[in-house]
PDB file of C-alpha atoms in Angstrom:
ATOM      1  CA  MET A   1     129.088  99.609  96.059  1.00  0.00           C
ATOM      2  CA  SER A   2     130.368  96.130  95.405  1.00  0.00           C
ATOM      3  CA  ARG A   3     131.544  95.266  91.921  1.00  0.00           C
ATOM      4  CA  THR A   4     131.464  91.954  90.096  1.00  0.00           C
ATOM      5  CA  PRO A   5     134.949  91.078  88.838  1.00  0.00           C
ATOM      6  CA  GLN A   6     135.281  90.782  85.070  1.00  0.00           C
ATOM      7  CA  GLY A   7     134.350  87.261  84.005  1.00  0.00           C
ATOM      8  CA  GLN A   8     132.056  86.547  86.980  1.00  0.00           C
ATOM      9  CA  ARG A   9     128.339  85.942  86.623  1.00  0.00           C
ATOM     10  CA  ALA A  10     125.515  84.675  88.789  1.00  0.00           C
ATOM     11  CA  SER A  11     124.644  81.007  88.746  1.00  0.00           C
ATOM     12  CA  LEU A  12     121.128  79.854  87.843  1.00  0.00           C
ATOM     13  CA  ASP A  13     120.333  79.087  91.484  1.00  0.00           C
ATOM     14  CA  LYS A  14     119.952  82.891  91.729  1.00  0.00           C
ATOM     15  CA  GLN A  15     121.402  83.569  95.151  1.00  0.00           C
ATOM     16  CA  PRO A  16     120.551  87.218  95.949  1.00  0.00           C
ATOM     17  CA  HIS A  17     124.137  88.298  96.668  1.00  0.00           C
ATOM     18  CA  GLU A  18     125.309  86.834  93.352  1.00  0.00           C
ATOM     19  CA  VAL A  19     122.532  88.488  91.369  1.00  0.00           C
ATOM     20  CA  ALA A  20     123.103  91.853  93.082  1.00  0.00           C
ATOM     21  CA  ALA A  21     126.854  91.678  92.479  1.00  0.00           C
ATOM     22  CA  MET A  22     126.336  90.738  88.839  1.00  0.00           C
ATOM     23  CA  PHE A  23     124.079  93.726  88.249  1.00  0.00           C
ATOM     24  CA  ASP A  24     126.481  95.997  90.125  1.00  0.00           C
ATOM     25  CA  GLY A  25     129.019  94.948  87.514  1.00  0.00           C
ATOM     26  CA  VAL A  26     126.863  95.863  84.508  1.00  0.00           C
ATOM     27  CA  ALA A  27     125.302  99.044  85.927  1.00  0.00           C
ATOM     28  CA  ALA A  28     127.582 101.550  84.199  1.00  0.00           C
ATOM     29  CA  ARG A  29     126.357 100.710  80.683  1.00  0.00           C
ATOM     30  CA  TYR A  30     123.245  98.695  81.434  1.00  0.00           C
ATOM     31  CA  ASP A  31     120.703 100.920  79.672  1.00  0.00           C
ATOM     32  CA  LEU A  32     122.835 101.294  76.546  1.00  0.00           C
ATOM     33  CA  THR A  33     123.528  97.558  76.408  1.00  0.00           C
ATOM     34  CA  ASN A  34     119.824  96.725  76.684  1.00  0.00           C
ATOM     35  CA  THR A  35     118.948  99.075  73.842  1.00  0.00           C
ATOM     36  CA  VAL A  36     121.644  97.593  71.594  1.00  0.00           C
ATOM     37  CA  LEU A  37     120.821  93.954  72.405  1.00  0.00           C
ATOM     38  CA  SER A  38     117.077  94.494  71.885  1.00  0.00           C
ATOM     39  CA  PHE A  39     117.575  96.477  68.650  1.00  0.00           C
ATOM     40  CA  GLY A  40     115.810  99.401  70.325  1.00  0.00           C
ATOM     41  CA  GLN A  41     112.697  97.395  71.232  1.00  0.00           C
ATOM     42  CA  ASP A  42     113.217  98.020  74.955  1.00  0.00           C
ATOM     43  CA  ARG A  43     111.635 101.461  74.606  1.00  0.00           C
ATOM     44  CA  SER A  44     108.422 100.097  73.096  1.00  0.00           C
ATOM     45  CA  TRP A  45     108.285  97.353  75.743  1.00  0.00           C
ATOM     46  CA  ARG A  46     108.410  99.991  78.486  1.00  0.00           C
ATOM     47  CA  ARG A  47     105.618 101.983  76.834  1.00  0.00           C
ATOM     48  CA  ALA A  48     103.510  98.833  76.494  1.00  0.00           C
ATOM     49  CA  THR A  49     104.009  98.054  80.197  1.00  0.00           C
ATOM     50  CA  ARG A  50     102.824 101.515  81.181  1.00  0.00           C
ATOM     51  CA  ALA A  51      99.765 101.219  78.933  1.00  0.00           C
ATOM     52  CA  ALA A  52      98.899  97.752  80.282  1.00  0.00           C
ATOM     53  CA  LEU A  53      98.876  99.034  83.864  1.00  0.00           C
ATOM     54  CA  GLY A  54      96.209 101.622  83.010  1.00  0.00           C
ATOM     55  CA  LEU A  55      97.645 104.106  85.476  1.00  0.00           C
ATOM     56  CA  ARG A  56      95.764 107.247  86.418  1.00  0.00           C
ATOM     57  CA  PRO A  57      97.067 110.523  87.887  1.00  0.00           C
ATOM     58  CA  GLY A  58      97.345 110.302  91.652  1.00  0.00           C
ATOM     59  CA  GLU A  59      97.685 106.524  91.794  1.00  0.00           C
ATOM     60  CA  ARG A  60     100.724 104.866  93.388  1.00  0.00           C
ATOM     61  CA  VAL A  61     102.717 102.327  91.407  1.00  0.00           C
ATOM     62  CA  LEU A  62     105.703 100.256  92.515  1.00  0.00           C
ATOM     63  CA  ASP A  63     108.342  99.241  89.970  1.00  0.00           C
ATOM     64  CA  VAL A  64     110.230  96.218  91.358  1.00  0.00           C
ATOM     65  CA  GLY A  65     113.596  95.369  89.829  1.00  0.00           C
ATOM     66  CA  ALA A  66     113.736  98.941  88.600  1.00  0.00           C
ATOM     67  CA  GLY A  67     117.491  98.980  88.068  1.00  0.00           C
ATOM     68  CA  THR A  68     118.558 102.464  86.987  1.00  0.00           C
ATOM     69  CA  GLY A  69     114.969 103.703  87.044  1.00  0.00           C
ATOM     70  CA  VAL A  70     114.433 103.981  83.287  1.00  0.00           C
ATOM     71  CA  SER A  71     111.232 101.926  83.616  1.00  0.00           C
ATOM     72  CA  THR A  72     110.121 103.911  86.684  1.00  0.00           C
ATOM     73  CA  GLU A  73     110.591 107.155  84.768  1.00  0.00           C
ATOM     74  CA  GLU A  74     108.389 105.793  81.972  1.00  0.00           C
ATOM     75  CA  LEU A  75     105.630 104.893  84.451  1.00  0.00           C
ATOM     76  CA  ALA A  76     105.657 108.428  85.858  1.00  0.00           C
ATOM     77  CA  HIS A  77     104.679 109.780  82.432  1.00  0.00           C
ATOM     78  CA  SER A  78     101.161 108.538  83.250  1.00  0.00           C
ATOM     79  CA  GLY A  79     100.831 111.082  86.050  1.00  0.00           C
ATOM     80  CA  ALA A  80     100.928 108.376  88.718  1.00  0.00           C
ATOM     81  CA  TYR A  81     103.420 108.490  91.576  1.00  0.00           C
ATOM     82  CA  ALA A  82     106.012 105.877  90.610  1.00  0.00           C
ATOM     83  CA  VAL A  83     108.682 104.520  92.956  1.00  0.00           C
ATOM     84  CA  GLY A  84     111.362 102.004  91.977  1.00  0.00           C
ATOM     85  CA  ALA A  85     113.032  99.326  94.102  1.00  0.00           C
ATOM     86  CA  ASP A  86     116.024  97.153  93.278  1.00  0.00           C
ATOM     87  CA  LEU A  87     118.393  94.748  94.997  1.00  0.00           C
ATOM     88  CA  SER A  88     121.528  96.122  93.287  1.00  0.00           C
ATOM     89  CA  LEU A  89     123.026  99.217  94.899  1.00  0.00           C
ATOM     90  CA  GLY A  90     125.203  99.680  91.832  1.00  0.00           C
ATOM     91  CA  MET A  91     122.155  99.976  89.594  1.00  0.00           C
ATOM     92  CA  LEU A  92     120.484 102.379  92.031  1.00  0.00           C
ATOM     93  CA  PHE A  93     123.570 104.593  92.223  1.00  0.00           C
ATOM     94  CA  ALA A  94     123.795 104.687  88.430  1.00  0.00           C
ATOM     95  CA  GLY A  95     120.124 105.617  88.280  1.00  0.00           C
ATOM     96  CA  LYS A  96     120.505 108.382  90.841  1.00  0.00           C
ATOM     97  CA  ARG A  97     123.263 109.919  88.729  1.00  0.00           C
ATOM     98  CA  THR A  98     121.237 109.947  85.524  1.00  0.00           C
ATOM     99  CA  ARG A  99     117.700 110.339  86.916  1.00  0.00           C
ATOM    100  CA  PRO A 100     118.011 112.235  90.210  1.00  0.00           C
ATOM    101  CA  SER A 101     114.296 113.075  90.357  1.00  0.00           C
ATOM    102  CA  VAL A 102     113.116 109.443  90.139  1.00  0.00           C
ATOM    103  CA  PRO A 103     112.390 107.890  93.578  1.00  0.00           C
ATOM    104  CA  LEU A 104     114.599 104.793  93.856  1.00  0.00           C
ATOM    105  CA  LEU A 105     115.318 102.704  96.925  1.00  0.00           C
ATOM    106  CA  ALA A 106     116.962  99.434  97.878  1.00  0.00           C
ATOM    107  CA  GLY A 107     114.554  96.543  98.197  1.00  0.00           C
ATOM    108  CA  ASP A 108     114.434  92.771  97.871  1.00  0.00           C
ATOM    109  CA  ALA A 109     111.482  91.429  95.847  1.00  0.00           C
ATOM    110  CA  LEU A 110     111.009  88.771  98.550  1.00  0.00           C
ATOM    111  CA  ARG A 111     110.901  91.288 101.423  1.00  0.00           C
ATOM    112  CA  LEU A 112     109.627  94.601 100.106  1.00  0.00           C
ATOM    113  CA  PRO A 113     109.940  97.516 102.574  1.00  0.00           C
ATOM    114  CA  PHE A 114     106.300  98.569 102.288  1.00  0.00           C
ATOM    115  CA  ALA A 115     103.141  98.006 104.310  1.00  0.00           C
ATOM    116  CA  ASP A 116     100.313  95.803 103.088  1.00  0.00           C
ATOM    117  CA  ALA A 117      98.112  97.295 100.337  1.00  0.00           C
ATOM    118  CA  SER A 118     100.416 100.300  99.819  1.00  0.00           C
ATOM    119  CA  PHE A 119     100.055 100.512  96.029  1.00  0.00           C
ATOM    120  CA  ASP A 120      97.347 100.720  93.404  1.00  0.00           C
ATOM    121  CA  ALA A 121      99.536  98.856  90.937  1.00  0.00           C
ATOM    122  CA  VAL A 122     102.827  96.959  90.842  1.00  0.00           C
ATOM    123  CA  THR A 123     105.056  95.886  88.009  1.00  0.00           C
ATOM    124  CA  ILE A 124     108.284  93.994  87.500  1.00  0.00           C
ATOM    125  CA  SER A 125     110.158  94.113  84.192  1.00  0.00           C
ATOM    126  CA  PHE A 126     112.854  91.630  83.191  1.00  0.00           C
ATOM    127  CA  ALA A 127     113.620  90.879  86.835  1.00  0.00           C
ATOM    128  CA  LEU A 128     111.201  88.206  88.023  1.00  0.00           C
ATOM    129  CA  ARG A 129     113.306  85.440  86.462  1.00  0.00           C
ATOM    130  CA  ASN A 130     116.301  86.655  88.515  1.00  0.00           C
ATOM    131  CA  VAL A 131     114.527  86.191  91.852  1.00  0.00           C
ATOM    132  CA  ASN A 132     115.434  83.104  93.877  1.00  0.00           C
ATOM    133  CA  ASP A 133     111.774  82.195  94.586  1.00  0.00           C
ATOM    134  CA  THR A 134     109.385  83.258  91.824  1.00  0.00           C
ATOM    135  CA  ASP A 135     106.220  82.202  93.627  1.00  0.00           C
ATOM    136  CA  ALA A 136     107.168  83.977  96.855  1.00  0.00           C
ATOM    137  CA  ALA A 137     107.969  87.140  94.889  1.00  0.00           C
ATOM    138  CA  LEU A 138     104.553  87.075  93.199  1.00  0.00           C
ATOM    139  CA  ALA A 139     102.907  86.654  96.612  1.00  0.00           C
ATOM    140  CA  GLU A 140     104.954  89.542  98.006  1.00  0.00           C
ATOM    141  CA  LEU A 141     103.848  91.744  95.112  1.00  0.00           C
ATOM    142  CA  ALA A 142     100.261  90.821  95.987  1.00  0.00           C
ATOM    143  CA  ARG A 143     100.845  91.717  99.631  1.00  0.00           C
ATOM    144  CA  VAL A 144     101.821  95.326  98.884  1.00  0.00           C
ATOM    145  CA  THR A 145      98.974  95.820  96.372  1.00  0.00           C
ATOM    146  CA  ARG A 146      95.488  96.877  97.440  1.00  0.00           C
ATOM    147  CA  PRO A 147      92.572  94.533  96.656  1.00  0.00           C
ATOM    148  CA  GLY A 148      91.524  95.232  93.083  1.00  0.00           C
ATOM    149  CA  GLY A 149      94.951  96.642  92.265  1.00  0.00           C
ATOM    150  CA  ARG A 150      96.823  95.645  89.128  1.00  0.00           C
ATOM    151  CA  LEU A 151      99.955  93.694  88.295  1.00  0.00           C
ATOM    152  CA  VAL A 152     101.925  93.672  85.051  1.00  0.00           C
ATOM    153  CA  VAL A 153     104.891  91.371  84.588  1.00  0.00           C
ATOM    154  CA  CYS A 154     107.012  92.259  81.578  1.00  0.00           C
ATOM    155  CA  GLU A 155     109.418  89.404  80.958  1.00  0.00           C
ATOM    156  CA  PHE A 156     111.217  87.521  78.219  1.00  0.00           C
ATOM    157  CA  SER A 157     109.158  84.569  77.053  1.00  0.00           C
ATOM    158  CA  THR A 158     108.775  81.955  74.299  1.00  0.00           C
ATOM    159  CA  PRO A 159     108.356  83.054  70.662  1.00  0.00           C
ATOM    160  CA  VAL A 160     105.220  81.494  69.240  1.00  0.00           C
ATOM    161  CA  ASN A 161     106.518  80.821  65.724  1.00  0.00           C
ATOM    162  CA  PRO A 162     108.738  77.693  65.729  1.00  0.00           C
ATOM    163  CA  ALA A 163     111.097  78.947  63.009  1.00  0.00           C
ATOM    164  CA  PHE A 164     111.498  82.323  64.687  1.00  0.00           C
ATOM    165  CA  ARG A 165     111.972  80.589  68.042  1.00  0.00           C
ATOM    166  CA  THR A 166     114.912  78.608  66.643  1.00  0.00           C
ATOM    167  CA  VAL A 167     116.571  81.759  65.294  1.00  0.00           C
ATOM    168  CA  TYR A 168     115.927  83.612  68.538  1.00  0.00           C
ATOM    169  CA  LEU A 169     117.438  80.896  70.746  1.00  0.00           C
ATOM    170  CA  SER A 170     120.491  80.810  68.499  1.00  0.00           C
ATOM    171  CA  TYR A 171     120.855  84.568  68.924  1.00  0.00           C
ATOM    172  CA  LEU A 172     120.531  84.261  72.695  1.00  0.00           C
ATOM    173  CA  MET A 173     123.206  81.615  73.133  1.00  0.00           C
ATOM    174  CA  ARG A 174     125.657  82.647  70.408  1.00  0.00           C
ATOM    175  CA  SER A 175     125.236  86.203  69.205  1.00  0.00           C
ATOM    176  CA  LEU A 176     124.041  87.949  72.385  1.00  0.00           C
ATOM    177  CA  PRO A 177     127.254  87.313  74.368  1.00  0.00           C
ATOM    178  CA  ALA A 178     129.310  88.457  71.381  1.00  0.00           C
ATOM    179  CA  VAL A 179     127.355  91.703  71.053  1.00  0.00           C
ATOM    180  CA  ALA A 180     127.566  92.232  74.809  1.00  0.00           C
ATOM    181  CA  ARG A 181     131.360  92.040  74.640  1.00  0.00           C
ATOM    182  CA  ALA A 182     131.328  95.125  72.432  1.00  0.00           C
ATOM    183  CA  VAL A 183     129.089  97.299  74.603  1.00  0.00           C
ATOM    184  CA  SER A 184     128.755  95.952  78.154  1.00  0.00           C
ATOM    185  CA  SER A 185     130.924  96.722  81.175  1.00  0.00           C
ATOM    186  CA  ASN A 186     130.697  93.021  82.164  1.00  0.00           C
ATOM    187  CA  PRO A 187     129.820  90.912  79.101  1.00  0.00           C
ATOM    188  CA  ASP A 188     130.092  87.581  80.929  1.00  0.00           C
ATOM    189  CA  ALA A 189     126.992  88.500  82.913  1.00  0.00           C
ATOM    190  CA  TYR A 190     125.016  88.317  79.690  1.00  0.00           C
ATOM    191  CA  VAL A 191     125.830  84.621  79.359  1.00  0.00           C
ATOM    192  CA  TYR A 192     123.844  84.112  82.576  1.00  0.00           C
ATOM    193  CA  LEU A 193     121.060  86.368  81.298  1.00  0.00           C
ATOM    194  CA  ALA A 194     120.780  84.342  78.092  1.00  0.00           C
ATOM    195  CA  GLU A 195     120.692  81.082  80.052  1.00  0.00           C
ATOM    196  CA  SER A 196     118.061  82.434  82.440  1.00  0.00           C
ATOM    197  CA  ILE A 197     115.829  83.453  79.522  1.00  0.00           C
ATOM    198  CA  ARG A 198     116.090  80.000  77.947  1.00  0.00           C
ATOM    199  CA  ALA A 199     115.224  78.321  81.279  1.00  0.00           C
ATOM    200  CA  TRP A 200     112.210  80.566  81.985  1.00  0.00           C
ATOM    201  CA  PRO A 201     108.641  79.107  81.797  1.00  0.00           C
ATOM    202  CA  ASP A 202     106.495  79.887  78.775  1.00  0.00           C
ATOM    203  CA  GLN A 203     103.469  82.181  78.783  1.00  0.00           C
ATOM    204  CA  ALA A 204     100.880  79.678  80.009  1.00  0.00           C
ATOM    205  CA  ALA A 205     103.122  78.272  82.746  1.00  0.00           C
ATOM    206  CA  LEU A 206     103.891  81.727  84.123  1.00  0.00           C
ATOM    207  CA  ALA A 207     100.188  82.658  84.028  1.00  0.00           C
ATOM    208  CA  ALA A 208      99.394  79.613  86.168  1.00  0.00           C
ATOM    209  CA  ARG A 209     102.003  80.614  88.739  1.00  0.00           C
ATOM    210  CA  ILE A 210     100.671  84.176  88.890  1.00  0.00           C
ATOM    211  CA  GLY A 211      97.152  82.856  89.472  1.00  0.00           C
ATOM    212  CA  ALA A 212      98.365  80.637  92.314  1.00  0.00           C
ATOM    213  CA  ALA A 213      99.978  83.576  94.126  1.00  0.00           C
ATOM    214  CA  GLY A 214      96.926  85.660  94.982  1.00  0.00           C
ATOM    215  CA  TRP A 215      96.144  87.183  91.592  1.00  0.00           C
ATOM    216  CA  GLY A 216      93.000  86.816  89.493  1.00  0.00           C
ATOM    217  CA  ARG A 217      91.900  87.563  85.914  1.00  0.00           C
ATOM    218  CA  VAL A 218      95.334  86.588  84.626  1.00  0.00           C
ATOM    219  CA  ALA A 219      95.947  87.187  80.924  1.00  0.00           C
ATOM    220  CA  TRP A 220      98.906  87.844  78.705  1.00  0.00           C
ATOM    221  CA  ARG A 221      99.821  89.557  75.461  1.00  0.00           C
ATOM    222  CA  ASN A 222     102.851  88.746  73.342  1.00  0.00           C
ATOM    223  CA  LEU A 223     105.222  91.466  72.201  1.00  0.00           C
ATOM    224  CA  THR A 224     107.723  91.059  69.379  1.00  0.00           C
ATOM    225  CA  GLY A 225     106.332  87.667  68.468  1.00  0.00           C
ATOM    226  CA  GLY A 226     106.583  86.331  72.005  1.00  0.00           C
ATOM    227  CA  VAL A 227     110.170  87.377  72.664  1.00  0.00           C
ATOM    228  CA  VAL A 228     108.534  89.319  75.496  1.00  0.00           C
ATOM    229  CA  ALA A 229     105.157  88.741  77.133  1.00  0.00           C
ATOM    230  CA  LEU A 230     103.075  91.120  79.249  1.00  0.00           C
ATOM    231  CA  HIS A 231     101.179  89.210  81.933  1.00  0.00           C
ATOM    232  CA  ARG A 232      98.369  91.211  83.516  1.00  0.00           C
ATOM    233  CA  ALA A 233      96.408  90.353  86.659  1.00  0.00           C
ATOM    234  CA  VAL A 234      94.203  91.858  89.386  1.00  0.00           C
ATOM    235  CA  ARG A 235      94.738  91.495  93.127  1.00  0.00           C
ATOM    236  CA  ASN A 236      92.117  89.189  94.654  1.00  0.00           C
TER     237      ASN A 236
END
Protein backbone atom coordinates (compact mmCIF):
# COMPACT_ATOMS: atom_id res chain seq x y z
CA MET A 1 0.00 0.00 0.00
CA SER A 2 1.43 3.34 -0.98
CA ARG A 3 1.12 6.22 1.44
CA THR A 4 0.82 9.93 0.76
CA PRO A 5 3.52 11.82 2.66
CA GLN A 6 2.24 14.30 5.23
CA GLY A 7 1.54 17.62 3.53
CA GLN A 8 0.90 16.16 0.06
CA ARG A 9 -2.45 16.36 -1.69
CA ALA A 10 -3.81 15.73 -5.15
CA SER A 11 -3.99 18.58 -7.62
CA LEU A 12 -7.30 19.57 -9.21
CA ASP A 13 -6.32 17.95 -12.51
CA LYS A 14 -7.18 14.71 -10.66
CA GLN A 15 -4.54 12.36 -11.99
CA PRO A 16 -5.56 8.86 -10.82
CA HIS A 17 -2.25 8.05 -9.11
CA GLU A 18 -2.39 11.31 -7.15
CA VAL A 19 -5.98 10.78 -6.06
CA ALA A 20 -5.30 7.16 -5.05
CA ALA A 21 -2.20 8.15 -3.08
CA MET A 22 -4.07 10.96 -1.34
CA PHE A 23 -6.82 8.61 -0.21
CA ASP A 24 -4.26 6.01 0.86
CA GLY A 25 -2.96 8.71 3.18
CA VAL A 26 -6.32 9.45 4.82
CA ALA A 27 -7.62 5.86 4.98
CA ALA A 28 -6.76 5.17 8.62
CA ARG A 29 -9.22 7.73 10.02
CA TYR A 30 -11.32 8.49 6.97
CA ASP A 31 -14.71 7.40 8.34
CA LEU A 32 -14.22 9.21 11.65
CA THR A 33 -13.04 12.37 9.90
CA ASN A 34 -16.07 12.39 7.59
CA THR A 35 -18.46 12.05 10.52
CA VAL A 36 -16.79 14.91 12.40
CA LEU A 37 -16.57 17.24 9.39
CA SER A 38 -20.20 16.61 8.40
CA PHE A 39 -21.48 16.98 11.99
CA GLY A 40 -22.81 13.43 11.74
CA GLN A 41 -24.85 14.09 8.59
CA ASP A 42 -22.89 11.49 6.61
CA ARG A 43 -25.02 8.72 8.13
CA SER A 44 -28.29 10.27 6.97
CA TRP A 45 -26.82 10.91 3.51
CA ARG A 46 -25.97 7.21 3.19
CA ARG A 47 -29.49 6.21 4.24
CA ALA A 48 -30.98 8.65 1.73
CA THR A 49 -28.81 7.18 -1.05
CA ARG A 50 -30.02 3.68 -0.26
CA ALA A 51 -33.65 4.82 -0.23
CA ALA A 52 -33.26 6.70 -3.54
CA LEU A 53 -31.96 3.58 -5.28
CA GLY A 54 -35.12 1.65 -4.38
CA LEU A 55 -33.20 -1.59 -4.02
CA ARG A 56 -34.99 -4.91 -3.69
CA PRO A 57 -33.74 -8.22 -2.25
CA GLY A 58 -31.84 -10.20 -4.84
CA GLU A 59 -30.85 -7.21 -6.96
CA ARG A 60 -27.19 -6.41 -7.67
CA VAL A 61 -25.85 -2.96 -6.89
CA LEU A 62 -22.38 -1.55 -7.52
CA ASP A 63 -20.96 1.10 -5.18
CA VAL A 64 -18.19 2.96 -7.04
CA GLY A 65 -15.72 4.98 -4.99
CA ALA A 66 -16.72 2.85 -2.03
CA GLY A 67 -13.62 3.63 0.02
CA THR A 68 -13.72 1.61 3.24
CA GLY A 69 -17.09 0.11 2.32
CA VAL A 70 -19.22 2.01 4.83
CA SER A 71 -21.58 3.04 2.01
CA THR A 72 -21.58 -0.49 0.55
CA GLU A 73 -22.53 -1.91 3.94
CA GLU A 74 -25.45 0.52 4.11
CA LEU A 75 -26.69 -0.57 0.67
CA ALA A 76 -26.65 -4.22 1.74
CA HIS A 77 -29.21 -3.43 4.45
CA SER A 78 -31.78 -3.38 1.62
CA GLY A 79 -31.29 -7.09 1.00
CA ALA A 80 -29.60 -6.47 -2.35
CA TYR A 81 -26.18 -7.90 -3.15
CA ALA A 82 -23.86 -4.90 -2.84
CA VAL A 83 -20.26 -4.83 -4.06
CA GLY A 84 -17.88 -1.88 -3.64
CA ALA A 85 -15.04 -0.76 -5.91
CA ASP A 86 -12.38 1.86 -5.27
CA LEU A 87 -9.14 3.10 -6.79
CA SER A 88 -7.32 3.41 -3.43
CA LEU A 89 -5.81 0.19 -2.10
CA GLY A 90 -5.28 1.89 1.24
CA MET A 91 -8.99 2.56 1.60
CA LEU A 92 -9.83 -1.01 0.57
CA PHE A 93 -7.38 -2.49 3.07
CA ALA A 94 -8.82 -0.32 5.84
CA GLY A 95 -12.30 -1.46 4.85
CA LYS A 96 -11.32 -5.12 4.84
CA ARG A 97 -10.04 -4.76 8.40
CA THR A 98 -13.22 -3.17 9.73
CA ARG A 99 -15.82 -4.77 7.43
CA PRO A 100 -14.45 -8.17 6.39
CA SER A 101 -17.82 -9.42 5.13
CA VAL A 102 -18.36 -6.54 2.67
CA PRO A 103 -17.26 -7.40 -0.91
CA LEU A 104 -14.67 -4.79 -1.91
CA LEU A 105 -12.36 -4.81 -4.90
CA ALA A 106 -9.95 -2.53 -6.71
CA GLY A 107 -11.47 -0.72 -9.66
CA ASP A 108 -11.08 2.48 -11.65
CA ALA A 109 -14.35 4.35 -12.33
CA LEU A 110 -13.16 4.84 -15.93
CA ARG A 111 -12.44 1.13 -16.51
CA LEU A 112 -14.69 -0.93 -14.26
CA PRO A 113 -13.84 -4.66 -14.15
CA PHE A 114 -17.37 -5.82 -14.96
CA ALA A 115 -19.21 -6.97 -18.07
CA ASP A 116 -21.87 -4.86 -19.74
CA ALA A 117 -25.26 -4.74 -17.96
CA SER A 118 -23.94 -6.55 -14.86
CA PHE A 119 -25.92 -4.55 -12.29
CA ASP A 120 -29.49 -3.54 -11.56
CA ALA A 121 -28.30 -0.32 -9.96
CA VAL A 122 -25.10 1.69 -9.53
CA THR A 123 -24.16 4.50 -7.21
CA ILE A 124 -21.20 6.74 -6.52
CA SER A 125 -20.98 8.82 -3.35
CA PHE A 126 -18.61 11.75 -2.89
CA ALA A 127 -16.24 10.33 -5.50
CA LEU A 128 -17.43 11.46 -8.92
CA ARG A 129 -15.77 14.86 -8.51
CA ASN A 130 -12.43 13.09 -7.90
CA VAL A 131 -12.49 11.28 -11.25
CA ASN A 132 -10.30 12.69 -14.02
CA ASP A 133 -13.09 12.52 -16.64
CA THR A 134 -16.58 12.96 -15.19
CA ASP A 135 -18.44 12.34 -18.43
CA ALA A 136 -16.50 9.16 -19.22
CA ALA A 137 -17.16 7.88 -15.69
CA LEU A 138 -20.91 8.46 -16.07
CA ALA A 139 -20.83 6.59 -19.39
CA GLU A 140 -18.90 3.73 -17.79
CA LEU A 141 -21.49 3.51 -15.02
CA ALA A 142 -24.14 3.27 -17.74
CA ARG A 143 -22.21 0.50 -19.47
CA VAL A 144 -22.26 -1.83 -16.46
CA THR A 145 -25.95 -1.13 -15.70
CA ARG A 146 -28.76 -3.07 -17.37
CA PRO A 147 -31.30 -1.12 -19.46
CA GLY A 148 -33.88 0.27 -17.06
CA GLY A 149 -31.43 0.07 -14.17
CA ARG A 150 -30.95 2.95 -11.76
CA LEU A 151 -28.20 5.41 -10.92
CA VAL A 152 -27.85 7.58 -7.83
CA VAL A 153 -25.03 10.09 -7.52
CA CYS A 154 -24.59 11.42 -4.00
CA GLU A 155 -22.25 14.38 -4.15
CA PHE A 156 -21.51 17.73 -2.56
CA SER A 157 -23.35 20.50 -4.36
CA THR A 158 -24.44 24.15 -4.13
CA PRO A 159 -26.56 25.34 -1.18
CA VAL A 160 -29.69 27.00 -2.48
CA ASN A 161 -29.94 29.77 0.12
CA PRO A 162 -27.45 32.56 -0.70
CA ALA A 163 -26.73 33.46 2.94
CA PHE A 164 -26.22 29.83 3.90
CA ARG A 165 -24.07 29.32 0.81
CA THR A 166 -21.73 32.11 1.93
CA VAL A 167 -21.36 30.60 5.40
CA TYR A 168 -20.85 27.13 3.95
CA LEU A 169 -18.11 28.22 1.53
CA SER A 170 -16.35 30.01 4.38
CA TYR A 171 -16.47 26.79 6.41
CA LEU A 172 -15.08 24.80 3.49
CA MET A 173 -12.08 27.02 2.85
CA ARG A 174 -11.25 28.10 6.40
CA SER A 175 -12.73 25.90 9.09
CA LEU A 176 -12.72 22.49 7.38
CA PRO A 177 -8.91 22.27 7.06
CA ALA A 178 -8.56 23.36 10.69
CA VAL A 179 -10.98 20.70 11.92
CA ALA A 180 -9.26 18.11 9.72
CA ARG A 181 -5.94 18.86 11.41
CA ALA A 182 -7.43 17.68 14.69
CA VAL A 183 -8.84 14.37 13.45
CA SER A 184 -7.39 13.33 10.08
CA SER A 185 -4.29 11.24 9.40
CA ASN A 186 -3.45 13.60 6.50
CA PRO A 187 -5.19 16.96 7.01
CA ASP A 188 -3.61 18.60 3.95
CA ALA A 189 -5.66 16.29 1.74
CA TYR A 190 -8.77 18.06 2.99
CA VAL A 191 -7.58 21.32 1.45
CA TYR A 192 -7.87 19.59 -1.94
CA LEU A 193 -11.27 18.16 -0.99
CA ALA A 194 -12.56 21.62 -0.07
CA GLU A 195 -11.25 23.07 -3.33
CA SER A 196 -12.78 20.25 -5.36
CA ILE A 197 -16.18 20.84 -3.75
CA ARG A 198 -16.06 24.56 -4.54
CA ALA A 199 -15.11 23.84 -8.18
CA TRP A 200 -17.86 21.23 -8.71
CA PRO A 201 -20.86 22.04 -10.99
CA ASP A 202 -24.19 22.90 -9.41
CA GLN A 203 -27.26 20.65 -9.44
CA ALA A 204 -28.61 21.60 -12.86
CA ALA A 205 -25.21 21.43 -14.57
CA LEU A 206 -24.51 17.96 -13.19
CA ALA A 207 -27.99 16.77 -14.22
CA ALA A 208 -27.27 17.86 -17.80
CA ARG A 209 -24.02 15.90 -17.84
CA ILE A 210 -25.72 12.79 -16.49
CA GLY A 211 -28.38 13.04 -19.20
CA ALA A 212 -25.71 13.32 -21.90
CA ALA A 213 -23.99 10.12 -20.74
CA GLY A 214 -26.68 7.55 -21.48
CA TRP A 215 -29.08 8.20 -18.62
CA GLY A 216 -32.71 9.30 -18.77
CA ARG A 217 -35.35 10.65 -16.37
CA VAL A 218 -32.70 12.63 -14.52
CA ALA A 219 -33.84 14.40 -11.36
CA TRP A 220 -32.28 15.56 -8.14
CA ARG A 221 -33.15 16.20 -4.52
CA ASN A 222 -31.24 18.49 -2.19
CA LEU A 223 -30.08 17.29 1.21
CA THR A 224 -29.01 19.59 4.02
CA GLY A 225 -30.07 22.65 2.09
CA GLY A 226 -28.10 21.69 -1.01
CA VAL A 227 -24.81 20.95 0.73
CA VAL A 228 -25.37 17.52 -0.83
CA ALA A 229 -27.56 16.58 -3.78
CA LEU A 230 -28.90 13.17 -4.79
CA HIS A 231 -29.11 12.88 -8.58
CA ARG A 232 -31.25 9.98 -9.76
CA ALA A 233 -31.50 8.57 -13.28
CA VAL A 234 -32.53 5.48 -15.27
CA ARG A 235 -30.39 3.66 -17.82
CA ASN A 236 -31.67 4.27 -21.36
